[in-house]
Coordinates of C-alpha atoms and ligand atoms in Angstrom, one line a residue:
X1453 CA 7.2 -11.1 12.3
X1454 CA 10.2 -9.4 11.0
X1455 CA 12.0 -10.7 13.9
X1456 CA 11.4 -14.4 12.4
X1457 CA 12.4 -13.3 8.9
X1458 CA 15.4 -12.1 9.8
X1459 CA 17.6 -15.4 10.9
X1460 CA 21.2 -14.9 10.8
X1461 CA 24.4 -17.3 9.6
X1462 CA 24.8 -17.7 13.4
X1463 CA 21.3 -18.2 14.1
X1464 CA 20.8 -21.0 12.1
X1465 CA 24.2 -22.4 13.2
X1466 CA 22.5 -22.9 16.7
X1467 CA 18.6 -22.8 17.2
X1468 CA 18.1 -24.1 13.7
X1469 CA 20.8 -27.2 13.0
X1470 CA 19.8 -30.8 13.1
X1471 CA 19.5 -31.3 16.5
X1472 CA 20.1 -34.8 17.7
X1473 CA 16.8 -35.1 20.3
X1474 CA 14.0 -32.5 19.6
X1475 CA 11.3 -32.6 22.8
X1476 CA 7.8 -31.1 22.2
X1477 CA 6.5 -30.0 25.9
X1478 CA 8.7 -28.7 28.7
X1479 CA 5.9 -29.8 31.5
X1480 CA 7.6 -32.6 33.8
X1481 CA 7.8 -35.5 31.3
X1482 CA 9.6 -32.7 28.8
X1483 CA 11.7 -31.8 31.0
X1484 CA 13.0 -35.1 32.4
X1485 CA 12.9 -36.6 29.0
X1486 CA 15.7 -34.2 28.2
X1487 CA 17.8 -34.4 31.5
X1488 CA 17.4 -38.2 30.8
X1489 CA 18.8 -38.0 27.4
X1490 CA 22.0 -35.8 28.7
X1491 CA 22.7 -38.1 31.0
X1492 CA 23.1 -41.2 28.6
X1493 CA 24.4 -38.3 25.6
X1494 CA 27.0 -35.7 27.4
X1495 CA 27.4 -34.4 24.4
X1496 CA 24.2 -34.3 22.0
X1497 CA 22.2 -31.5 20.7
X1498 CA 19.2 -31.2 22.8
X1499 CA 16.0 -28.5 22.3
X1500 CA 12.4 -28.2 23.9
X1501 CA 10.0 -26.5 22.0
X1502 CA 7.7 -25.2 24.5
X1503 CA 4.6 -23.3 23.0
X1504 CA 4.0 -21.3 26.3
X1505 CA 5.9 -18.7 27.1
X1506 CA 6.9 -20.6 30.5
X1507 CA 5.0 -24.4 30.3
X1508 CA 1.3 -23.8 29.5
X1509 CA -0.1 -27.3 30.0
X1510 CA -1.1 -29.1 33.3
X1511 CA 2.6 -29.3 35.2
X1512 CA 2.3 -25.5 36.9
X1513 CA -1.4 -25.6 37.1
X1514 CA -1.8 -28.7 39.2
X1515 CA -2.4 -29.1 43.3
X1516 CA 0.9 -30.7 44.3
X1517 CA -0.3 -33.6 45.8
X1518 CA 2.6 -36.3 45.9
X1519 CA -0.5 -39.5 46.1
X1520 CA -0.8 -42.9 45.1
X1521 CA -4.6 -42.5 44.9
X1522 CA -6.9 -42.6 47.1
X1523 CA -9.0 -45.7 48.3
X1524 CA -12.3 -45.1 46.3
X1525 CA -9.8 -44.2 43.1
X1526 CA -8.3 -47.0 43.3
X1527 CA -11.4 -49.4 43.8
X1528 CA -12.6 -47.2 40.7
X1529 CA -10.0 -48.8 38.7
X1530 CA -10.6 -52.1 39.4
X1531 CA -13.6 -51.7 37.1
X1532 CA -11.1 -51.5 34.2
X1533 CA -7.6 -53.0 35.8
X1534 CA -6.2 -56.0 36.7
X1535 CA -5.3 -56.2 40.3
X1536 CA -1.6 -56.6 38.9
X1537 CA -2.0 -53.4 36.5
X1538 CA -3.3 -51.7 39.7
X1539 CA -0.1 -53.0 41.6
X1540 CA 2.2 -51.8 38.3
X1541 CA -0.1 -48.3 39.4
X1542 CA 0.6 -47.8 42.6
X1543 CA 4.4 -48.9 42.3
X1544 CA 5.3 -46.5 39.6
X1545 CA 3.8 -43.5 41.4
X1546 CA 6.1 -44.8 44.7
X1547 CA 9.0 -44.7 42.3
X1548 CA 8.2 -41.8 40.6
X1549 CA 7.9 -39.2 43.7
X1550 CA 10.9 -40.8 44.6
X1551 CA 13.0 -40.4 41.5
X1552 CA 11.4 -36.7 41.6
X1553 CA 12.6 -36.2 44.8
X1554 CA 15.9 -37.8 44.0
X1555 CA 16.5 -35.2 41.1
X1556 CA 15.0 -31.9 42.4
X1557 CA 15.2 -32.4 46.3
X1558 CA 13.1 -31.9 49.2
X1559 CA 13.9 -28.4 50.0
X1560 CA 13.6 -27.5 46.8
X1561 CA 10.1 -29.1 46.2
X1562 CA 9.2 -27.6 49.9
X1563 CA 8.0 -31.4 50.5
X1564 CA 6.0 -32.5 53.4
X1565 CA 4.7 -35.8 54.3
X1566 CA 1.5 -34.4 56.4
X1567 CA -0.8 -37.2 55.3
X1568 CA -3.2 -38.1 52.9
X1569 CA -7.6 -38.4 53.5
X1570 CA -9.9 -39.2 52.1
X1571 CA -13.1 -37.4 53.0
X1572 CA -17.4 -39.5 52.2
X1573 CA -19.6 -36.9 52.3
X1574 CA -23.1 -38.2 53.9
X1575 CA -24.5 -38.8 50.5
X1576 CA -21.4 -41.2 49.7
X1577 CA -22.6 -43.6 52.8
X1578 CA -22.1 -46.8 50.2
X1579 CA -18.8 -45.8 49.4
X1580 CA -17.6 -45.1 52.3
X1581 CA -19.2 -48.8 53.3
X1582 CA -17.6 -50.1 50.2
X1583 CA -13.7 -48.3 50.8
X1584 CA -14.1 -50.4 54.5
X1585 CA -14.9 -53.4 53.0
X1586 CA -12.4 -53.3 50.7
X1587 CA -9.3 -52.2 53.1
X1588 CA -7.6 -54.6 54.0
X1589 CA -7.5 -56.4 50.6
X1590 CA -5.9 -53.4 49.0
X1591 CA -3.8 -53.2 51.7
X1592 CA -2.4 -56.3 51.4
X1593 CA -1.8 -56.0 47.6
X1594 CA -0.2 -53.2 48.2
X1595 CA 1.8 -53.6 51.2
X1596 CA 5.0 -54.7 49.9
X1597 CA 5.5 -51.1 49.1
X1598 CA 5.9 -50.0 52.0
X1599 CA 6.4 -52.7 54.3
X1600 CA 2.9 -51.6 55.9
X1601 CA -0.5 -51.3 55.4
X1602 CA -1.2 -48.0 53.3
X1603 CA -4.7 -47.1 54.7
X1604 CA -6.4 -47.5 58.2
X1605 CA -9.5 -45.5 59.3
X1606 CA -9.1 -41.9 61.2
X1607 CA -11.9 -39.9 62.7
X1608 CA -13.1 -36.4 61.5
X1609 CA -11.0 -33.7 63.8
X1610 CA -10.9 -31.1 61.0
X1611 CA -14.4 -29.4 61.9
X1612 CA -15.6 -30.9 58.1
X1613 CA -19.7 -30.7 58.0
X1614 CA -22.1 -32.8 56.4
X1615 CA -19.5 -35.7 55.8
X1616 CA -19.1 -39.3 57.5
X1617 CA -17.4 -39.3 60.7
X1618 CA -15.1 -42.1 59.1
X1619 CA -11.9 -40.4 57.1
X1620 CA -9.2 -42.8 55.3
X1621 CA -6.0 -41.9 55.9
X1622 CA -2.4 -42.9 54.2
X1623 CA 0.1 -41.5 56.4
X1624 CA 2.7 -41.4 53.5
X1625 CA 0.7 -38.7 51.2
X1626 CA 2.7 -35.9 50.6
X1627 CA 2.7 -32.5 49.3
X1628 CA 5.2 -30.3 47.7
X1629 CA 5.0 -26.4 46.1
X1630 CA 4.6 -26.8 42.4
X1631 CA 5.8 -23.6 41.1
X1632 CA 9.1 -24.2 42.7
X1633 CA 9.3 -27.8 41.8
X1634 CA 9.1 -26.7 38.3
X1635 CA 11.4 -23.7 38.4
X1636 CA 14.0 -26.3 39.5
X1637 CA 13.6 -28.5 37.0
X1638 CA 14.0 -25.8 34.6
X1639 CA 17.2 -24.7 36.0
X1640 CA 18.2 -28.2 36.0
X1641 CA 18.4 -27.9 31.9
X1642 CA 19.7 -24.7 31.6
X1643 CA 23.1 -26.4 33.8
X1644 CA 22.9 -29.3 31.6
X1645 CA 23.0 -27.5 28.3
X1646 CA 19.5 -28.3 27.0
X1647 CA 17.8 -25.5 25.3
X1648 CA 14.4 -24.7 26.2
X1649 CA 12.9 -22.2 23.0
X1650 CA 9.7 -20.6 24.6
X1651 CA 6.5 -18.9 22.3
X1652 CA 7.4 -22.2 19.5
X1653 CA 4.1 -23.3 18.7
X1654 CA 5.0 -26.9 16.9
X1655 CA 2.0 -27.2 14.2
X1656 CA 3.1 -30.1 12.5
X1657 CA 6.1 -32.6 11.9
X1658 CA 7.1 -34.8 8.8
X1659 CA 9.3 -37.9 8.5
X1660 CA 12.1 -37.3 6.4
X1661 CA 14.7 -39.6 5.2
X1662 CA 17.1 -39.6 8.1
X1663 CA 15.5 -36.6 10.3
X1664 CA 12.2 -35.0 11.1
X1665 CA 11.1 -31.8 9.9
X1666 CA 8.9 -29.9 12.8
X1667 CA 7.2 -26.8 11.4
X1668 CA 6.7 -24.3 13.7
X1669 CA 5.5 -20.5 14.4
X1670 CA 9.7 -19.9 14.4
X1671 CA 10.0 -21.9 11.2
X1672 CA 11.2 -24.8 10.5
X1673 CA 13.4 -27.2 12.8
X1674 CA 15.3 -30.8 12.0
X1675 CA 15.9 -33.6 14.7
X1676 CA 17.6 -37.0 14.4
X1677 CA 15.0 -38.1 17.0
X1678 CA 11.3 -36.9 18.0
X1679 CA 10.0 -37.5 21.4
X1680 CA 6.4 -35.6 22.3
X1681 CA 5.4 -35.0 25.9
X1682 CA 2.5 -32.8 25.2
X1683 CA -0.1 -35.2 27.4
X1684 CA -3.6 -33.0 27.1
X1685 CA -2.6 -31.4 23.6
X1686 CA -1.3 -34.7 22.1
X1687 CA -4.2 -35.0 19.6
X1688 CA -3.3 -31.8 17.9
X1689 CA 0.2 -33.8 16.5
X1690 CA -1.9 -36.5 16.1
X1691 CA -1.8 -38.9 18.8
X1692 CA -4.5 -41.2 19.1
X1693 CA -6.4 -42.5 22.8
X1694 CA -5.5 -39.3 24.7
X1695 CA -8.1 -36.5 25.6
X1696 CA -7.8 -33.3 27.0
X1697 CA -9.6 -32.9 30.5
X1698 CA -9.7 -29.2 32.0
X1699 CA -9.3 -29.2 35.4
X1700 CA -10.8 -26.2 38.0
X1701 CA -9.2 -24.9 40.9
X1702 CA -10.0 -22.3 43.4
X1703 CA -7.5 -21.0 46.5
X1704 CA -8.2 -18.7 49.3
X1705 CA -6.3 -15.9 50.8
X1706 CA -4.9 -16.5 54.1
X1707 CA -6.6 -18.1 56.8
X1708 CA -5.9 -17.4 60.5
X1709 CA -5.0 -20.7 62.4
X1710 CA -6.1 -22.8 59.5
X1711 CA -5.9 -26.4 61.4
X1712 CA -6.5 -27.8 58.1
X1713 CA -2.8 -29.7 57.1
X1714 CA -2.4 -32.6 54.6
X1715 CA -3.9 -33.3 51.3
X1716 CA -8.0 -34.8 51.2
X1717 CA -10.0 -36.5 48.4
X1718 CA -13.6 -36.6 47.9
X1719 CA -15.5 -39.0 45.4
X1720 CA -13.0 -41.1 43.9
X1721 CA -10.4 -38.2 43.6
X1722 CA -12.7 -35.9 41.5
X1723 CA -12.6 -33.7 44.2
X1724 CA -9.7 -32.9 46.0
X1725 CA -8.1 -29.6 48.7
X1726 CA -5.0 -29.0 50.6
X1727 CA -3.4 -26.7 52.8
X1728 CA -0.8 -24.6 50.9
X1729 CA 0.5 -23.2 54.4
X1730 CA -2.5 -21.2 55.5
X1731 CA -4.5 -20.9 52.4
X1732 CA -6.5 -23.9 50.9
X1733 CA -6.6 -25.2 47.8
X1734 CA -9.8 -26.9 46.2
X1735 CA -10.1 -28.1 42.9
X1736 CA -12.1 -30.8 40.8
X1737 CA -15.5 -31.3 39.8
X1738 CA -14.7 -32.3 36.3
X1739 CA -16.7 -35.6 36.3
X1740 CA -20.3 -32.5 37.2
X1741 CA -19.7 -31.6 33.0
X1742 CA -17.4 -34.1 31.3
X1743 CA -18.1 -33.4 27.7
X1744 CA -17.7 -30.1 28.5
X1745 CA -14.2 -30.0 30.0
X1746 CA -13.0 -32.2 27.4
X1747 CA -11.4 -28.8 25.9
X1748 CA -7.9 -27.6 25.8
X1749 CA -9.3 -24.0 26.4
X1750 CA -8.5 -22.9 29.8
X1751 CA -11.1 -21.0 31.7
X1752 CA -13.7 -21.3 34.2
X1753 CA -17.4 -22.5 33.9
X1754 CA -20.2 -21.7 35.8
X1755 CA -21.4 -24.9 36.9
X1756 CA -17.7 -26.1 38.5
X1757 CA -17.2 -22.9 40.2
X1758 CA -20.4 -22.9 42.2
X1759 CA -19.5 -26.1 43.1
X1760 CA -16.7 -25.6 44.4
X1761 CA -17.9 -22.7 46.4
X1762 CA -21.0 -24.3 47.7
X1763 CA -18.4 -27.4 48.8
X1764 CA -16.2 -25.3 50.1
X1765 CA -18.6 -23.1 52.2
X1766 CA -20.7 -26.0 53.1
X1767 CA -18.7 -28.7 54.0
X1768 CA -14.8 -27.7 54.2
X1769 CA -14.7 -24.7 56.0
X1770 CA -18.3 -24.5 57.1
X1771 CA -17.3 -22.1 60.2
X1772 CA -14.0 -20.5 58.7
X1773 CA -14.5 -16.7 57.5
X1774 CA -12.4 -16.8 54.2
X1775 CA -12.2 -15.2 50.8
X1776 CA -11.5 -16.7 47.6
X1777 CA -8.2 -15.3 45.9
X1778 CA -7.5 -16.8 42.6
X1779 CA -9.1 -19.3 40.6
X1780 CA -7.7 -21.0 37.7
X1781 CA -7.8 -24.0 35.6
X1782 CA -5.0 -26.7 33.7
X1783 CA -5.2 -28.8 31.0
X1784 CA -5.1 -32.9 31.5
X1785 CA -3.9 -35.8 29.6
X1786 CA -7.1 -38.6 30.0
X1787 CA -8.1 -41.9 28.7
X1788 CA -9.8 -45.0 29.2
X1789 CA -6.6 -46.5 30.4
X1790 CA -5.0 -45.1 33.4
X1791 CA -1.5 -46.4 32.0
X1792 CA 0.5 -43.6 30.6
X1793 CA 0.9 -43.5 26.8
X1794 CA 4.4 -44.4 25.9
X1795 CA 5.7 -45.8 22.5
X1796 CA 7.1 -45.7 19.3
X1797 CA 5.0 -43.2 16.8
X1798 CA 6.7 -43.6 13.5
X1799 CA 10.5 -44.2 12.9
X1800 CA 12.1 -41.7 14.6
X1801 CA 9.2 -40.4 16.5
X1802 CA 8.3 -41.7 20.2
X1803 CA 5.8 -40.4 22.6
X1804 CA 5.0 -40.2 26.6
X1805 CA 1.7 -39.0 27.3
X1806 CA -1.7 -39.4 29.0
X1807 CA -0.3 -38.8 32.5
X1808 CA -4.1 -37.9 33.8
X1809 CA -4.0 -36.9 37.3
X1810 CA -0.6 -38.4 38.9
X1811 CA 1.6 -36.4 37.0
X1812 CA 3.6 -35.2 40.0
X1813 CA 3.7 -38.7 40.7
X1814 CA 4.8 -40.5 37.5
X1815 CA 6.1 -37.5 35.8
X1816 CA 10.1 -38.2 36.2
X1817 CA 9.9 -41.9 35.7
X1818 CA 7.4 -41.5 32.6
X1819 CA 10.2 -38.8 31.4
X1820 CA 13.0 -41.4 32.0
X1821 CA 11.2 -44.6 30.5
X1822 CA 10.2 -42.1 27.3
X1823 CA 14.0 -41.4 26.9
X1824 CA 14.7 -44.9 27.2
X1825 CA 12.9 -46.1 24.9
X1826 CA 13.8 -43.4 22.2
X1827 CA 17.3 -44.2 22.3
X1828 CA 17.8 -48.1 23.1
Ligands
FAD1288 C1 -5.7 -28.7 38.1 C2 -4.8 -29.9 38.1 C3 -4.5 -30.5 39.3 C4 -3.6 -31.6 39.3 N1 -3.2 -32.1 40.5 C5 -2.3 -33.1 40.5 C6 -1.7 -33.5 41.7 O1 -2.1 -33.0 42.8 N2 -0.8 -34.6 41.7 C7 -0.5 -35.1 40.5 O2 0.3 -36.1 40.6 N3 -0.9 -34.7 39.4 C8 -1.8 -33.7 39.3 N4 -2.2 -33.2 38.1 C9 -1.7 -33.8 36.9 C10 -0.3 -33.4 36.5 O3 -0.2 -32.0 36.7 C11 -0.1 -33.8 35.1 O4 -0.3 -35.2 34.9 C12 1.4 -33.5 34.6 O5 1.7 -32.2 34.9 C13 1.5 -33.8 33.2 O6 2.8 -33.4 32.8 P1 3.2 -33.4 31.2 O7 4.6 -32.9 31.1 O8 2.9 -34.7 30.6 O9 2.2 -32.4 30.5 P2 2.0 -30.8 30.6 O10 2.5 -30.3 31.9 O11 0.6 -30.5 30.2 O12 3.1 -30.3 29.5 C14 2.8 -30.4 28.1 C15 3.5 -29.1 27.5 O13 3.4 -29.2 26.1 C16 3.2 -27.9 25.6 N5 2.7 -28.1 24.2 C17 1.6 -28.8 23.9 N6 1.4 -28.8 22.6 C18 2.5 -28.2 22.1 C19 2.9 -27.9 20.7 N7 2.1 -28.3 19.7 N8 4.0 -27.2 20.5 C20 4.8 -26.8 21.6 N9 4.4 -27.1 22.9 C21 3.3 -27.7 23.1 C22 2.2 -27.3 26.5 O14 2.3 -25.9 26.5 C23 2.7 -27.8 27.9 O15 3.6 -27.0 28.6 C24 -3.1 -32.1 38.1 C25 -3.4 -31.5 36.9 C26 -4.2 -30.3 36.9 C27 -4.6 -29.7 35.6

């Protein structure tokens, strides 16, 4: 406490002047909503205020799949898209792992393109039936993309149990190492002279005449210009259509000759494991206790951990000896609407959330377009 009391001349010369672009969140869109905005401003004032001591959200908690979605996802959608918006999809998560690899590179994001299934266990017979049926019309709306069709069928050689014989595959599914991705991105701002402030809890902000007042656990800050990327947390600064959506994940420790490589979805992406070299990673099961994960309290529940396990045990690795080494969980950005959030708040206020699972993939461009609009 005394430490907060006690700012000096030169203190408030540099943490606490009017900066020109405050950003709330240094998760992906944070972070590339900044590096953006030094681009187009060489010489502007720019501060995150990250609450976390490093980000604390959803952007080094996720699995590092670098997807467009898988088949039964994106037949999902069409329930509340337009074939068009479900184009618009698709196409910005192409751009966006792009863009992301563009800015942060491929060695740096350890980025492989092993592949991309999508696993029907027997009990999901009709939507296996259903993902066949619908193939080839998804992949002709989505095969300018490419220049080829995104999904054909595959066979089961994994040693998977009690699932259809019948995988989907899209051979240009990647997968990249999180952690990294995110410590590179980070270093990005520290070379272009953006200040990241750590442990800054932003409670509330205030339109003032000219500025914006953010009250914080550091006191108080001023900003010309306002831009929130706080995705699951956004209701907190009041933020309307966007709900926080915990999200479970367990990894083993190392499994001799693992012949398990690529990323895999089960039941329209609410389940979904990969191979992090030899360990795998499973998460999901959010969909078992939705108004129950609709929290932006991290933690683990009963119910989606013995999910996982019996999943895990019974189906992925049914013959595998493993052991379980960490489990964890992140926090989401969800809606109704699987477009990002991005607009105008107030007057000099502007915000880019609701990423919901694709983060990886949209992050950087939903960054870029939030800067964008901020500043045209
Ligand atoms: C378990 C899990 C698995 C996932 N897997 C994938 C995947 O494989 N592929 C994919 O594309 N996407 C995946 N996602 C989604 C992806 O991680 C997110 O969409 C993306 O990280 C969102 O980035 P963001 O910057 O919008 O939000 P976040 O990363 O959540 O960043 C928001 C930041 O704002 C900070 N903050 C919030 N409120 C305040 C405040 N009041 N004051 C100060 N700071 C504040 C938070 O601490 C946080 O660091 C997954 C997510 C989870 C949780």
């Amino acid at each position: 406490m005394e430490i907060l009391n006690s700012k000096s001349y030169w203190d408030r010369q540099t943490w606490f002047t009017t900066n020109d672009f405050i950003i709330i969140g240094s998760g992906i869109v944070g972070i590339n909503t900044a590096l953006t905005l030094r681009e187009k401003f060489p010489k502007a004032t720019i501060t995150i205020l990250e609450r976390g001591p490093w980000p604390q959200g959803a952007s080094t908690k996720n699995a590092g799949f670098a997807c467009l979605g898988s088949i039964s996802e994106l037949l999902k959608d069409f329930k509340t898209h337009s074939s068009e918006d479900i184009f618009k999809l698709v196409e910005k998560r192409v751009l966006g792992l792009e863009r992301l690899r563009n800015i942060v590179g491929d060695d740096h994001l350890e980025y492989k393109q092993l592949g991309g299934y999508e696993v029907f266990l027997r009990k999901h017979k009709a939507l296996l039936e259903k993902s066949l049926d619908h193939l080839n019309e998804i992949n002709d709306l989505l095969y300018s993309l490419y220049k080829a069709p995104l999904f054909s069928v595959t066979e089961n050689t994994f040693g998977f149990s009690g699932i259809n014989s019948k995988l989907i595959v899209n051979a240009f599914e990647g997968q990249l190492n999180t952690g990294k991705m995110m410590q590179a991105l980070i270093n990005k701002t520290q070379d272009a002279n953006i200040t990241i402030l750590n442990n800054c809890n932003v409670n509330e902000y205030v339109e003032q005449h000219t500025n914006v007042l953010l009250q914080t656990n550091l006191g108080d800050f001023k900003t010309k210009t306002l831009l929130i990327a706080t995705n699951g947390f956004s209701e907190q600064l009041k933020i309307s259509n966007v709900k926080p959506g915990r999200a479970q994940v367990i990894i083993t420790k190392p499994i001799k000759n693992l012949n398990i490589k690529g990323t895999f979805h089960i039941d329209e992406g609410y389940f979904y494991f990969r191979n992090v070299g030899n360990r795998l990673l499973f998460g999901g099961g959010r969909n078992l206790a939705l108004k129950e994960e609709e929290t932006t309290n991290f933690g683990e529940t009963e119910l989606i951990q013995s999910t996982l396990d019996t999943y895990l045990k019974s189906h992925i690795l049914p013959k595998t000896p493993y052991e379980i080494d960490m489990r964890w969980s992140g926090i989401l950005g969800v809606g109704n609407q699987k477009k990002p959030i991005l607009k105008k708040v107030s007057k000099n206020v502007y915000c880019g959330v609701r990423l919901g699972g694709m983060g990886v993939a949209i992050g950087s461009l939903v960054g870029k377009d939030l800067a964008n609009l901020a500043t045209e």
